[in-house]
Structure formats: structure tokens, C-alpha cells
């Protein structure tokens, strides 16, 4: 059952990020619902599900996911504006994933055990992840505030926001590597950061 979910997610990744060219994206944004690329993109997702499952028995699953993908993409194209592209990208992807998971649960009815919600280790993990995001970013900002030079406000704010999210990602990755005992990955991450800083 888990293999089916993984295949559905892989089909989505292939269709949205590997097999969709920039010219398709531009054409869809320009012509919206009149774009043939929009419908070709939908057929691509349906075809990928058939290909990965290598069976016609998943036809109803493929059609539901494909049609829902078309509706979600259409809504994004209609309501998306230049200033809201980032927002609609995340909404679009979240809805696609939710539909895929919902279809998987409906078709395969996996037994989901929620006993982990009663485990203190789970809540410690959730609390640690939350702590490493905004709270830590705020703590660091307050601590180093006296050493931050006053520059152009708009550009400084933009750089601070970018640095904030990059810092969150770094902390979460290090936390993940430590929890999974991949200490060598922590060293690799720090080395990669040091190398990139030489070119910035």
C-alpha cells in the first residue's frame, strides 16, 4: 500500500517538475484556460500514473487525480497574480498532495495507527522542530541586533527574510541529520555552506 502512495507522489513530481518545460508554464500563464498545454499537462499526469503502476486497473484513480489536478491548476491560473505567485505555488502543491493522499486512503484503505500521538517522544519532536524555526530566528535577531548596521530598509528587510528562512532550513536539516544519526551529513552541510560563502 505504501508503494502505491510513493508511486503517486513520484508521478506528481515527474509531471510538475521534471517533464513540464518553462515554455509550458509561460503558455499556461498567458492563455490560462485557453492553453492547450494545460490539458496536455493533465494528460501527462494521468499517463504517468498508468506508466508507474503498469496496469489499467488504476484508471479511476488516475482520472480522479488527473481531473483534480486540472481543476487546481485552473484555479491557480485564474486567481494568481504577479505578486501572489509564491503564495499560489505553495497552495497549488499542498492541494495536489492532499488529493493524492486522500485518493490513496480511499482506494487502498490503509490501517493508520494514531497511537504515536500519545507518545511523549512525538511531542518532544514537534516542539523541537517548532523551536528551531521562528522562535530561534527571533532569538538570534535580538541577540545580534546591536551589531547589525543600519542600511536601506527595504533591501535590508528582504535580505533578513531570506536569511531567516535559510537559517531555519539549515537548523532543521542539522536536527534531522542528528536524529537519524547521519553525523557525516552535518559535516557535509557545513562544508558546503563554507564553500558557497566563498563565492558570495
XYZ file of C-alpha atoms in Angstrom:
200
model
C 0.000 0.000 0.000
C 2.808 2.396 0.863
C 4.394 1.641 -2.512
C 1.245 2.917 -4.245
C 1.454 6.238 -2.392
C 5.134 6.601 -3.273
C 4.369 5.921 -6.946
C 1.598 8.548 -6.946
C 3.917 11.122 -5.390
C 6.689 10.278 -7.880
C 4.222 10.671 -10.762
C 3.327 14.113 -9.402
C 6.977 15.159 -9.063
C 7.798 13.965 -12.577
C 4.779 15.694 -14.098
C 5.116 19.021 -12.301
C 8.882 19.479 -12.024
C 10.746 17.259 -14.476
C 8.546 16.940 -17.556
C 6.970 20.397 -17.585
C 9.077 22.891 -19.503
C 9.207 26.627 -18.841
C 7.520 27.242 -22.184
C 4.511 25.217 -20.980
C 4.316 27.246 -17.770
C 4.529 30.547 -19.681
C 1.891 29.431 -22.174
C -0.484 28.413 -19.367
C 0.003 31.686 -17.504
C -0.561 33.717 -20.659
C -3.541 31.858 -22.153
C -4.938 30.403 -18.895
C -7.874 28.066 -19.635
C -7.384 28.503 -23.402
C -3.918 26.976 -23.204
C -3.639 23.522 -24.757
C -0.564 22.986 -22.588
C -2.843 22.968 -19.525
C -4.766 19.973 -20.860
C -1.610 18.313 -22.146
C -0.163 18.695 -18.643
C -3.234 16.950 -17.219
C -2.947 14.058 -19.680
C 0.731 13.767 -18.797
C -0.108 13.251 -15.113
C -2.719 10.635 -15.968
C -0.293 8.839 -18.297
C 2.454 8.829 -15.668
C 0.183 7.058 -13.179
C -0.604 4.373 -15.756
C 3.094 4.083 -16.573
C 4.312 3.745 -12.990
C 1.600 1.290 -11.976
C 1.846 -0.535 -15.333
C -1.817 -1.506 -15.048
C -5.185 -0.396 -16.434
C -6.836 -1.223 -13.114
C -5.883 2.185 -11.735
C -7.863 4.035 -14.423
C -10.387 5.536 -11.980
C -7.595 6.616 -9.608
C -5.648 8.171 -12.492
C -8.729 10.008 -13.803
C -9.700 11.438 -10.402
C -6.182 12.660 -9.689
C -5.821 13.988 -13.251
C -9.137 15.876 -13.241
C -8.490 17.299 -9.769
C -5.035 18.376 -10.963
C -6.676 20.222 -13.863
C -9.170 21.976 -11.562
C -6.473 23.026 -9.059
C -4.172 24.308 -11.822
C -7.074 26.158 -13.434
C -7.958 27.888 -10.158
C -4.335 28.910 -9.701
C -4.144 30.343 -13.224
C -7.390 32.298 -12.775
C -6.629 33.849 -9.389
C -2.832 34.054 -9.453
C -1.269 37.484 -9.839
C 2.359 38.566 -10.203
C 2.580 39.454 -6.504
C 0.902 36.230 -5.346
C 2.818 33.683 -7.431
C 4.756 32.322 -4.455
C 1.578 32.010 -2.369
C -0.309 30.191 -5.120
C 2.636 27.878 -5.820
C 2.534 26.526 -2.264
C -1.273 26.374 -2.198
C -1.238 24.527 -5.532
C 1.302 21.953 -4.370
C -0.392 21.449 -0.995
C -3.748 20.783 -2.662
C -2.218 18.325 -5.128
C -0.561 16.377 -2.291
C -3.779 16.387 -0.233
C -5.750 14.996 -3.176
C -3.149 12.282 -3.792
C -3.123 11.212 -0.130
C -6.938 11.304 0.064
C -7.261 9.163 -3.070
C -4.673 6.725 -1.742
C -6.539 6.373 1.566
C -9.881 5.919 -0.234
C -8.649 3.322 -2.725
C -6.262 1.329 -0.538
C -7.777 1.960 2.918
C -4.504 1.576 4.822
C -4.650 0.907 8.526
C -3.395 4.099 10.164
C -2.304 3.793 13.782
C -2.538 7.083 15.693
C -1.013 5.641 18.879
C 2.121 7.728 18.218
C 0.103 10.815 19.233
C 0.174 9.512 22.803
C 3.949 9.134 22.839
C 5.925 11.924 24.583
C 8.769 11.448 22.066
C 6.448 12.611 19.272
C 5.539 15.839 21.076
C 9.172 16.469 22.010
C 9.995 16.144 18.312
C 7.190 18.540 17.310
C 8.250 21.044 19.961
C 11.896 20.846 18.880
C 11.007 21.473 15.238
C 8.834 24.463 16.142
C 11.558 25.866 18.405
C 14.125 25.673 15.612
C 12.023 27.814 13.235
C 10.621 31.246 14.158
C 11.494 31.348 17.900
C 15.197 30.659 17.288
C 15.234 33.131 14.382
C 13.782 35.815 16.678
C 16.265 34.996 19.461
C 19.192 35.281 17.051
C 17.837 38.530 15.567
C 17.514 40.109 19.033
C 20.951 38.919 20.158
C 22.827 40.275 17.110
C 20.663 43.397 16.614
C 23.258 45.738 18.159
C 25.890 44.634 15.623
C 23.671 44.864 12.504
C 24.432 48.051 10.507
C 21.547 50.317 9.511
C 21.156 50.203 5.710
C 18.420 50.693 3.163
C 15.281 49.461 4.937
C 13.602 47.644 2.030
C 16.701 45.797 0.863
C 17.735 45.041 4.448
C 14.289 43.614 5.210
C 14.394 41.450 2.082
C 17.842 40.107 2.953
C 16.788 39.449 6.543
C 13.747 37.476 5.385
C 15.891 35.384 3.036
C 18.480 34.793 5.752
C 15.721 33.861 8.198
C 14.341 31.081 6.000
C 17.789 29.817 5.017
C 18.724 29.667 8.694
C 15.535 27.746 9.507
C 16.271 25.246 6.758
C 19.847 24.757 7.957
C 18.767 24.167 11.555
C 16.029 21.731 10.547
C 18.415 19.789 8.313
C 21.027 19.543 11.060
C 18.318 18.438 13.513
C 17.149 15.782 11.039
C 20.694 14.504 10.461
C 21.400 14.298 14.195
C 18.107 12.485 14.900
C 18.835 9.955 12.151
C 22.493 9.641 13.273
C 23.846 10.849 9.926
C 26.576 12.961 11.508
C 28.640 12.925 8.323
C 25.800 14.802 6.587
C 26.121 17.601 9.165
C 29.790 17.985 8.253
C 28.907 17.949 4.557
C 26.264 20.661 5.077
C 28.664 22.905 6.986
C 31.416 22.337 4.401
C 29.021 23.150 1.538
C 27.939 26.338 3.313
C 31.554 27.381 3.788
C 32.359 26.763 0.119
C 29.300 28.704 -1.056
C 30.197 31.629 1.198
C 33.494 31.967 -0.685
C 31.560 32.753 -3.876
C 29.031 35.121 -2.322
